[in-house]
């Protein structure tokens, strides 16, 4: 899938749409999810134009990947989640139910999170 520069996170990165920012550096932006599923629900995105984790893991530079992983851990730690625990998750493509086609990592925490993925039946 080609990168769509009009996706909502690209517009947030350009400052066209506001966000509640929690972290920013040269490679990474993180902000609160607009529809939080847990007491803490932060989205971490690379500033580069990557559609998904699949795209990012294949094409991002080592510097971008390192910055992204370091930032995600730092954000979770800064939110007080390292002690009680938390979850990171990325939805990819159709089966993964990805809605926004700019790679993002969800950080969920602030309460017990239950099973990893609900069983179908
Ligand atoms: P996905 O299903 O693609 O993994 O998750 C997309 C996430 O982006 C959802 O949790 C949704 O609530 C969040 N989201 C969608 N639009 C906006 C927005 O304009 N601002 C913020 N902060 N979050 C958004």
Coordinates of N, CA and C in Angstrom, one line a residue, residues 4-5 19 22 30 35-36 40 44 49-50 62 64-65 71 87 93 99:
X4 N -0.2 7.4 2.2 CA -1.1 8.4 1.9 C -0.8 9.6 2.8
X5 N -0.3 10.7 2.2 CA 0.2 11.9 3.0 C -1.0 12.6 3.6
X19 N -3.0 17.7 18.8 CA -2.9 16.5 19.5 C -2.4 16.9 20.9
X22 N 2.8 14.0 24.2 CA 3.5 13.6 25.4 C 5.0 13.5 25.2
X30 N 4.8 11.4 20.1 CA 3.8 10.6 20.9 C 2.7 11.5 21.4
X35 N -9.5 8.5 21.6 CA -10.5 7.6 22.2 C -9.9 6.5 23.0
X36 N -9.4 6.9 24.2 CA -8.6 6.0 25.0 C -9.3 4.7 25.5
X40 N -4.3 5.0 30.6 CA -3.2 5.5 29.8 C -3.3 4.9 28.4
X44 N 2.5 6.2 19.7 CA 3.9 6.6 19.4 C 4.0 6.4 17.9
X49 N 7.6 8.6 6.8 CA 6.4 8.2 6.2 C 6.3 6.7 6.0
X50 N 5.9 6.0 7.0 CA 5.8 4.5 7.0 C 4.4 4.1 7.2
X62 N 18.4 2.2 10.8 CA 18.7 1.7 12.2 C 18.5 2.9 13.2
X64 N 16.4 5.4 13.0 CA 15.0 5.6 13.3 C 14.4 4.5 14.2
X65 N 14.8 3.3 13.9 CA 14.3 2.2 14.7 C 14.7 2.3 16.1
X71 N 12.3 5.6 22.6 CA 11.2 6.6 22.9 C 10.0 5.8 23.6
X87 N 1.0 -2.7 28.1 CA 1.0 -3.5 26.8 C 1.4 -2.5 25.6
X93 N -2.5 -3.8 8.8 CA -3.3 -4.2 7.7 C -4.7 -4.6 8.0
X99 N -6.5 1.0 11.4 CA -7.4 2.1 10.8 C -6.7 3.3 10.2

